[in-house]
Short mmCIF file of C-alpha atoms in Angstrom, two decimals:
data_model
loop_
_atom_site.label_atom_id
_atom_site.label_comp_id
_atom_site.label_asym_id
_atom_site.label_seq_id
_atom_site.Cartn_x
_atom_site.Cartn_y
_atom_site.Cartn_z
CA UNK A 1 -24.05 0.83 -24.18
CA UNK A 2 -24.72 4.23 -25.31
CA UNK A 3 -21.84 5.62 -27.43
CA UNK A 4 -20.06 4.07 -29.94
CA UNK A 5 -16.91 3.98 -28.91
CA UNK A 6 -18.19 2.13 -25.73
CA UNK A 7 -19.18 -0.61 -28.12
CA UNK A 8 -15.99 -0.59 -30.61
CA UNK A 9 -14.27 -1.17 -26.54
CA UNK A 10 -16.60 -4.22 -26.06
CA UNK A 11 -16.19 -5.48 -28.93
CA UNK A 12 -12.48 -5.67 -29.01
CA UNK A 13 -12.36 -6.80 -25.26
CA UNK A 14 -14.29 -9.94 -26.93
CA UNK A 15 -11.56 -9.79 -29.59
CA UNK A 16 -8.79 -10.32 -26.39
CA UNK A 17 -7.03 -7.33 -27.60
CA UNK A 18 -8.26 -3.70 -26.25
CA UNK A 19 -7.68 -0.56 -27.65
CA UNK A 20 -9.19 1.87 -25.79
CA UNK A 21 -8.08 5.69 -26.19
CA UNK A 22 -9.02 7.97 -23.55
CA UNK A 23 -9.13 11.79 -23.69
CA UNK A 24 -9.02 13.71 -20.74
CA UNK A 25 -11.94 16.13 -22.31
CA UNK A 26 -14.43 13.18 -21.01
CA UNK A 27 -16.12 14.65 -17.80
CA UNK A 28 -14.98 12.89 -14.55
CA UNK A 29 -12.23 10.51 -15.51
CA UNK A 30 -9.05 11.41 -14.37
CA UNK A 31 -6.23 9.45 -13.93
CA UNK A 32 -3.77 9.09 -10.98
CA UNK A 33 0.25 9.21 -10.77
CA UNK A 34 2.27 6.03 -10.24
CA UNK A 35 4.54 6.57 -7.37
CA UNK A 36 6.43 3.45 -6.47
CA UNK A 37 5.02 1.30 -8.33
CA UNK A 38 1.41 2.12 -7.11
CA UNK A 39 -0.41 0.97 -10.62
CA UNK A 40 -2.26 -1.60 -8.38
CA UNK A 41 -3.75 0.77 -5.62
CA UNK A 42 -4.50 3.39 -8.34
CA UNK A 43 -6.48 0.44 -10.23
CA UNK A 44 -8.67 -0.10 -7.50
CA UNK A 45 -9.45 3.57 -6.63
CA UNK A 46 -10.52 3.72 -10.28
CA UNK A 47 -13.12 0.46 -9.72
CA UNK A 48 -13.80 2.43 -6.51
CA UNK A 49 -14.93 5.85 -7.84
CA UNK A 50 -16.92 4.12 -10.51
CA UNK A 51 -18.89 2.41 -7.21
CA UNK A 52 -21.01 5.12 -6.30
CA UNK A 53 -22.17 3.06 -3.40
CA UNK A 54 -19.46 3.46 -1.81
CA UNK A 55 -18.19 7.11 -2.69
CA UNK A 56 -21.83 8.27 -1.20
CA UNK A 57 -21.65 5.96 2.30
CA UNK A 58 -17.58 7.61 2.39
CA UNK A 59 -19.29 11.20 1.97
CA UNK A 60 -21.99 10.37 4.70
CA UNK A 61 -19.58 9.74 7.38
CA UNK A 62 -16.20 10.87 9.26
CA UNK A 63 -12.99 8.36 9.73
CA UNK A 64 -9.26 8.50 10.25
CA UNK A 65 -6.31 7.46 8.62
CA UNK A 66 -7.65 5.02 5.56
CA UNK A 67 -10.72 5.97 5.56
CA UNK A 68 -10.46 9.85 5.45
CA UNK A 69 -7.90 9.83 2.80
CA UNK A 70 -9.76 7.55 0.40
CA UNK A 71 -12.46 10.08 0.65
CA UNK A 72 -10.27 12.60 -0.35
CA UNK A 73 -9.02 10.55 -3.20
CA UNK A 74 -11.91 9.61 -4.67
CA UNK A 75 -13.69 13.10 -4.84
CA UNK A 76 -10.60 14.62 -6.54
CA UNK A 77 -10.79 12.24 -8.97
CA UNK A 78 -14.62 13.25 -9.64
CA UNK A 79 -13.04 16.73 -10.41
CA UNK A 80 -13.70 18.20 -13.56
CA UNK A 81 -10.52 18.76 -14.61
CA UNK A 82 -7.16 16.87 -16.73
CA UNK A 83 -4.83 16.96 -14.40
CA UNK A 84 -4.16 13.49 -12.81
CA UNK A 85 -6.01 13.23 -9.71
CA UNK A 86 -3.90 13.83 -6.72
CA UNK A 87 -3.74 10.55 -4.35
CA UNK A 88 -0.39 10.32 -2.76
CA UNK A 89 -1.87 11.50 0.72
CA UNK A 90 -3.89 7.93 0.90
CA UNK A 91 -0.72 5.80 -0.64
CA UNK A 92 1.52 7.45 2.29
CA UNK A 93 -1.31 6.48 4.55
CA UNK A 94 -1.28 3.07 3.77
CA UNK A 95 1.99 3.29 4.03
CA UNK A 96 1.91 4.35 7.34
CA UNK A 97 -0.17 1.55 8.24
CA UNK A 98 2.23 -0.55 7.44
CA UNK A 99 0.46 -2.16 4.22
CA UNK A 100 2.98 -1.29 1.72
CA UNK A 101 6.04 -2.41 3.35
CA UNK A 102 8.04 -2.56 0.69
CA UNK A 103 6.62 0.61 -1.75
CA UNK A 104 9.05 -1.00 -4.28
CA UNK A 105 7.28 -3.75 -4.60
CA UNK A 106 3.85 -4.69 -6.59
CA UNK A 107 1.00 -6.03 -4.79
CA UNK A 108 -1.71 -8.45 -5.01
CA UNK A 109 -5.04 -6.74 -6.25
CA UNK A 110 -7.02 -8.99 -4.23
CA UNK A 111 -4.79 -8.36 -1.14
CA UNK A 112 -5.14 -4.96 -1.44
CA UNK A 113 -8.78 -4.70 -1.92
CA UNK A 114 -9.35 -7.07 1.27
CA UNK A 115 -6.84 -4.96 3.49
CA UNK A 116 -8.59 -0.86 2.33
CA UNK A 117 -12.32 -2.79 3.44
CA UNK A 118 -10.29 -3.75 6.88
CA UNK A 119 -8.91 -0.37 7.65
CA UNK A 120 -12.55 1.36 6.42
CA UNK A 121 -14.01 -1.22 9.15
CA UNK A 122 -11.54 -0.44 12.00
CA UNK A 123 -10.97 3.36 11.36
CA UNK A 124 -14.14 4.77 10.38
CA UNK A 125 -15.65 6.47 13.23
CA UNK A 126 -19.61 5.63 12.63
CA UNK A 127 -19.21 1.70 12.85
CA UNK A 128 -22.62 1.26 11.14
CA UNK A 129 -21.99 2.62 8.25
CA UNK A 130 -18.57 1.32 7.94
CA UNK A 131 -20.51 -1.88 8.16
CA UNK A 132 -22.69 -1.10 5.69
CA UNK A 133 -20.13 -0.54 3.25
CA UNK A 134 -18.81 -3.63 4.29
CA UNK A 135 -22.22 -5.42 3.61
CA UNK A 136 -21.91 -3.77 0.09
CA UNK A 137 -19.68 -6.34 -0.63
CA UNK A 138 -20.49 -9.96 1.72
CA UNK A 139 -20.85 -12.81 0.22
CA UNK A 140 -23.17 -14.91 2.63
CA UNK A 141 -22.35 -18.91 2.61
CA UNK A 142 -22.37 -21.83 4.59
CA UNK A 143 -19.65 -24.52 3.95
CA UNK A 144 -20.65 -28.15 4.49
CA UNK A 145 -19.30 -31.87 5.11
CA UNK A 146 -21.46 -34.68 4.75
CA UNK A 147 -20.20 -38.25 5.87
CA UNK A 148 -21.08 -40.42 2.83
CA UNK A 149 -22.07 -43.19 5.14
CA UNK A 150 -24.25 -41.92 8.22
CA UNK A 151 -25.52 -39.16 5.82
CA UNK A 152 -24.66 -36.76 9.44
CA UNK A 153 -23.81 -33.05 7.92
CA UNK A 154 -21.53 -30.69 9.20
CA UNK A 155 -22.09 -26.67 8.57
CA UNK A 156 -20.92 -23.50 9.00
CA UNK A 157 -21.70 -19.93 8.27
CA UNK A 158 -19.48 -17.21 7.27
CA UNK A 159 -18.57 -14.63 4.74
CA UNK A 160 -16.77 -13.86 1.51
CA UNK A 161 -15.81 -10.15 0.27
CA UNK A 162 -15.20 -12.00 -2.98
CA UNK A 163 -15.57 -14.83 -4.87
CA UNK A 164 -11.74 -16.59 -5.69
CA UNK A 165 -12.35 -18.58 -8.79
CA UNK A 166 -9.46 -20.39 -10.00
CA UNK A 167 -8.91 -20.62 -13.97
CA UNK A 168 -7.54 -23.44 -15.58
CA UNK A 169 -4.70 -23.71 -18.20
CA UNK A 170 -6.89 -23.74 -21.14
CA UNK A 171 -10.50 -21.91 -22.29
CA UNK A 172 -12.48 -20.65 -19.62
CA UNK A 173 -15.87 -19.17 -19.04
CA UNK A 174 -17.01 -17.00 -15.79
CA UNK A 175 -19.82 -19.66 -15.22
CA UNK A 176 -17.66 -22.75 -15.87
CA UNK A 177 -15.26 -21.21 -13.22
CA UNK A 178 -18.47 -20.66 -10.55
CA UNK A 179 -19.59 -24.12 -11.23
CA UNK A 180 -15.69 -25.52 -10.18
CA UNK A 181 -15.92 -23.48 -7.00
CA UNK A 182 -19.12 -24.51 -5.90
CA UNK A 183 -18.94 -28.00 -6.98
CA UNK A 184 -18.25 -30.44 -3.88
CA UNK A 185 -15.58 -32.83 -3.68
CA UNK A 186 -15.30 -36.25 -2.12
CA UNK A 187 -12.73 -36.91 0.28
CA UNK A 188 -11.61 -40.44 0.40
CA UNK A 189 -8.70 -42.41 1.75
CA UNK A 190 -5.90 -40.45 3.69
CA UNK A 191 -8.75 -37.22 2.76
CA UNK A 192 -11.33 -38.69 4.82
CA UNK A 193 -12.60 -36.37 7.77
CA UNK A 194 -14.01 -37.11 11.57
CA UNK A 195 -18.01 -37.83 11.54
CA UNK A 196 -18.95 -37.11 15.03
CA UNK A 197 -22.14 -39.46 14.24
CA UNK A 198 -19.63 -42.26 13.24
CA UNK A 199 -17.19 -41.36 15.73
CA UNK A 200 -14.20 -42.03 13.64
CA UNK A 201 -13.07 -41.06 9.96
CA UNK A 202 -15.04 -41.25 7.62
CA UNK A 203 -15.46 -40.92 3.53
CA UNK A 204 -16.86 -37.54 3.12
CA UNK A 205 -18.07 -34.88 0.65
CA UNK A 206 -17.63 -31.07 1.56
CA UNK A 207 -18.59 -28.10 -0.37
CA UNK A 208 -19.69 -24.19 -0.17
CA UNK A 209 -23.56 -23.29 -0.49
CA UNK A 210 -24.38 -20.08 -1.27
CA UNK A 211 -27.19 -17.96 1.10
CA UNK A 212 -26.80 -14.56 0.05
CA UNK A 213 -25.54 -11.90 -2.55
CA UNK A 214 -24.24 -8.47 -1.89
CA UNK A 215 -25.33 -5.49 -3.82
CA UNK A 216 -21.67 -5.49 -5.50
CA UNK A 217 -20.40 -8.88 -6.58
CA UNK A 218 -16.66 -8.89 -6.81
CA UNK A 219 -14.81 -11.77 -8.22
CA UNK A 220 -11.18 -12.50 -8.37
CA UNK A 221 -10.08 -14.86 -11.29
CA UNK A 222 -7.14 -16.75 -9.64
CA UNK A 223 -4.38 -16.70 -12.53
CA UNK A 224 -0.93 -17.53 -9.71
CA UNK A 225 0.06 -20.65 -8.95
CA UNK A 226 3.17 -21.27 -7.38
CA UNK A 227 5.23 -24.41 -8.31
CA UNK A 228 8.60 -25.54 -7.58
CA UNK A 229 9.15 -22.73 -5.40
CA UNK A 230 8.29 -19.81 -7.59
CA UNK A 231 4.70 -18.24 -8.64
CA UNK A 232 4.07 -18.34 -12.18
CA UNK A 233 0.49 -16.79 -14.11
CA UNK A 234 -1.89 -18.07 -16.07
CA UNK A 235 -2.59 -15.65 -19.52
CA UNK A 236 -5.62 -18.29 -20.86
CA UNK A 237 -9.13 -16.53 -22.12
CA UNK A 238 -11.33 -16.25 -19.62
CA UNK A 239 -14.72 -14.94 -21.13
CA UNK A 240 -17.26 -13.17 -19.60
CA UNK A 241 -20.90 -11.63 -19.82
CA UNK A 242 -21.48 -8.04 -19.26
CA UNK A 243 -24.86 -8.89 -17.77
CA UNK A 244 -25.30 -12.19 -15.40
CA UNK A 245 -27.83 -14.12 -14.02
CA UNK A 246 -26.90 -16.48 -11.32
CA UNK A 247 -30.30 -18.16 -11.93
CA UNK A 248 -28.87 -19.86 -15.05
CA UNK A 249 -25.62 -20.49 -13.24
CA UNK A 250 -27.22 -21.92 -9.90
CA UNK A 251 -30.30 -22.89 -10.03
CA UNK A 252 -30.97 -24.39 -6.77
CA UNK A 253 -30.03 -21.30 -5.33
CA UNK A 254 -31.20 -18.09 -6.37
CA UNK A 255 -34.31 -17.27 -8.18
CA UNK A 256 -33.71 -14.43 -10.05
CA UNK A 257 -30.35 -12.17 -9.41
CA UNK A 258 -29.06 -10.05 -12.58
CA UNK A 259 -25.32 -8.35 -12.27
CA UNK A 260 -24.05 -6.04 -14.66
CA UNK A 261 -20.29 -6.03 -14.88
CA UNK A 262 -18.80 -2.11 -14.23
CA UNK A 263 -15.26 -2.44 -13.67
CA UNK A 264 -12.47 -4.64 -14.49
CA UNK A 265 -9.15 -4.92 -12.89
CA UNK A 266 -6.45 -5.67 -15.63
CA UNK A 267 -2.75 -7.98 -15.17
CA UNK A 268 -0.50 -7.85 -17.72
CA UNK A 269 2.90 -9.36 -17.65
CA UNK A 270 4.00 -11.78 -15.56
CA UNK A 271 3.82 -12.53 -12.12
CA UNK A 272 6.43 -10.22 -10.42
CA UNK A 273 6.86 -7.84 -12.81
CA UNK A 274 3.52 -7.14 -14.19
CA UNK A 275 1.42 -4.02 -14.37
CA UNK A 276 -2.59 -3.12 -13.21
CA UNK A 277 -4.67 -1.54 -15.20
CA UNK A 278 -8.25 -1.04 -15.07
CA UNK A 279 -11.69 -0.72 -17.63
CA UNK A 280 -14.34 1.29 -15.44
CA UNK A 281 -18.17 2.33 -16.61
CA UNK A 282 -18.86 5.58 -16.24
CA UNK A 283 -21.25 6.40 -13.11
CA UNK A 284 -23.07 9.14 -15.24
CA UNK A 285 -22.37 8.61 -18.62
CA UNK A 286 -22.21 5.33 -18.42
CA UNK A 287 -19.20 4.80 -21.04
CA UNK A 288 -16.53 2.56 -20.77
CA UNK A 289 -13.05 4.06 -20.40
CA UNK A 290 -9.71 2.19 -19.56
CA UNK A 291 -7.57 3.58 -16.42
CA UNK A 292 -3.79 3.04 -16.96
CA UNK A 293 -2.23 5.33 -14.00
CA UNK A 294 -1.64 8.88 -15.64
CA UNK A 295 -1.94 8.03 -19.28
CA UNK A 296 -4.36 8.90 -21.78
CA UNK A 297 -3.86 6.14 -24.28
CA UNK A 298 -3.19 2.76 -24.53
CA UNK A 299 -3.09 -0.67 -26.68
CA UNK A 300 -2.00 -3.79 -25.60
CA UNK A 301 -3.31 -6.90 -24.35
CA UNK A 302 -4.84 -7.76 -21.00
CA UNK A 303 -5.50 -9.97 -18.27
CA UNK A 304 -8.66 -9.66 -16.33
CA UNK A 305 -7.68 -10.60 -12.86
CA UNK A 306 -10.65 -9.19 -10.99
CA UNK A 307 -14.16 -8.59 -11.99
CA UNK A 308 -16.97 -6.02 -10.48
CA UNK A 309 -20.46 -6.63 -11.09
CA UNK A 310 -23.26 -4.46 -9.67
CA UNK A 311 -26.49 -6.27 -8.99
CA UNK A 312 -29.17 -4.36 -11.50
CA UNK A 313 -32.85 -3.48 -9.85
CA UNK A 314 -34.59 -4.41 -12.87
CA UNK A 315 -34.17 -7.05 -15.48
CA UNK A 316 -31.90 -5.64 -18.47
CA UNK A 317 -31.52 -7.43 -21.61
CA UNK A 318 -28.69 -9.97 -22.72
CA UNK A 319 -25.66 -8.49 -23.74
CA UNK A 320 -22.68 -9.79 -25.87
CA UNK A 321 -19.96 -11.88 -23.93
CA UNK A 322 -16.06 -9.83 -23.09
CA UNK A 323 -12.99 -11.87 -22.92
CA UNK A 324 -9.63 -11.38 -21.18
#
């Protein structure tokens, strides 16, 4: 990174406890009011301006509704200027939409994310390019189910947005979690699936292959679970490299695919009554700077719940691991 206070951030990120102070005298960061409990929309609208992908296919076209408001968003927030960035226009428009139901009430990150790409898709008036920032974020793969007797194999083909990787109750690592999800399991016993070679049930092994990455990898570190009736979170370390090769991770897959991490979506608390927050790279400058709705300044410790990585067109150089 190119300033130092970009690498006192990384390196306490890698400590698990982030101080990050932001001034509003850095150019094009501004921060964004929390009305009704909107810290998890204006989390993702910071990941979102920091995707300049995006921002420049939004600019290109014309849409209602979703779509037109999220353009507005995003360039006020580009605005020179310290004043939070004015966004309750697109909030009310979700609302209107009937996504926020219950304003009251926090969201998922992940649910949110999914449900802006939807309206983009069905509300943006030039359907290619809606699909195109679509394709900005599909995940390409083909899920599987071999019998374990006939050897006969099952597929089919479909898409991911993101990648749901589930952590587990102690240490984690962004590639041990990849290698869970795309591990296959055996399904035996009362698990055992139809083989339309065999004709009858059969033990089986199904997994998920990957065919394709998108040009911005996001990846949603599943922290809820919900037992005896209630959902609960899981605050274990989960580290994570700023710059990732899925060559290493999968090696039968992909020859060479580098991703350099530029936005993190941040859960603190617990799972009802938390809070989103958000650590974004600078488009331009390329500085890290942490989003917490209106405010300038922050400490405390975080969650990373979702992860943005932005596939690099040339090989960069390793960089130290982050943890949250």
């Amino acid at each position: 990174l190119e300033s130092v206070w970009s690498k006192v951030a990384l390196h306490l990120l890698y400590k698990g406890l982030c101080y990050l102070t932001l001034s509003t005298v850095f150019t094009g960061m501004r921060g964004l009011m929390n009305y009704h409990l909107s810290c998890c929309v204006n989390s993702l609208l910071q990941t979102l301006s920091a995707t300049c992908e995006i921002t420049d296919l939004l600019d290109r076209g014309d849409g209602r509704n979703v779509p037109l408001h999220l353009k507005r968003a995003l360039a006020a927030m580009r605005a020179d200027v310290p004043q939070p960035a004015l966004h309750r226009d697109f909030l009310h428009c979700l609302d209107q939409n009937c996504f926020r139901r219950k304003i009251n009430v926090q969201h998922d990150a992940d649910e949110v994310f999914f449900s802006i790409l939807n309206f983009i898709q069905q509300q943006m008036d030039d359907k290619a390019l809606a699909q195109e920032i679509q394709n900005l974020y599909k995940i390409s793969v083909e899920t599987y189910l071999q019998c374990l007797e006939c050897n006969s194999v099952q597929t089919r083909t479909s898409y991911m947005l993101s990648l749901p990787l589930y952590v587990k109750e102690d240490y984690n690592s962004l590639e041990g979690c990849m290698n869970s999800f795309f591990k296959h399991q055996e399904l035996r016993g009362i698990n055992c699936c139809f083989c339309v070679q065999c004709e009858t049930k059969k033990p089986s092994k199904q997994g998920i292959k990957l065919l394709s990455l998108p040009r911005i990898l996001c990846m949603n570190l599943k922290r809820f679970r919900n037992r005896c009736g209630s959902t609960q979170k899981l605050d274990c370390m989960v580290t994570f490299p700023e710059t990732f090769d899925f060559s290493e991770t999968l090696k039968e897959v992909f020859s060479a695919d580098f991703y350099t991490l530029y936005a993190v979506v941040v859960h603190s608390g617990y799972a009802m009554y938390g809070h989103y927050t958000a650590y974004v790279r600078h488009r331009e400058n390329k500085r890290w700077y942490y989003a917490d709705d209106s405010h300038v300044e922050q400490v405390l410790q975080n969650t990373a719940y979702m992860l943005m990585y932005r596939r690099d067109s040339e090989e960069e150089g390793r960089q130290p691991e982050l943890s949250g």
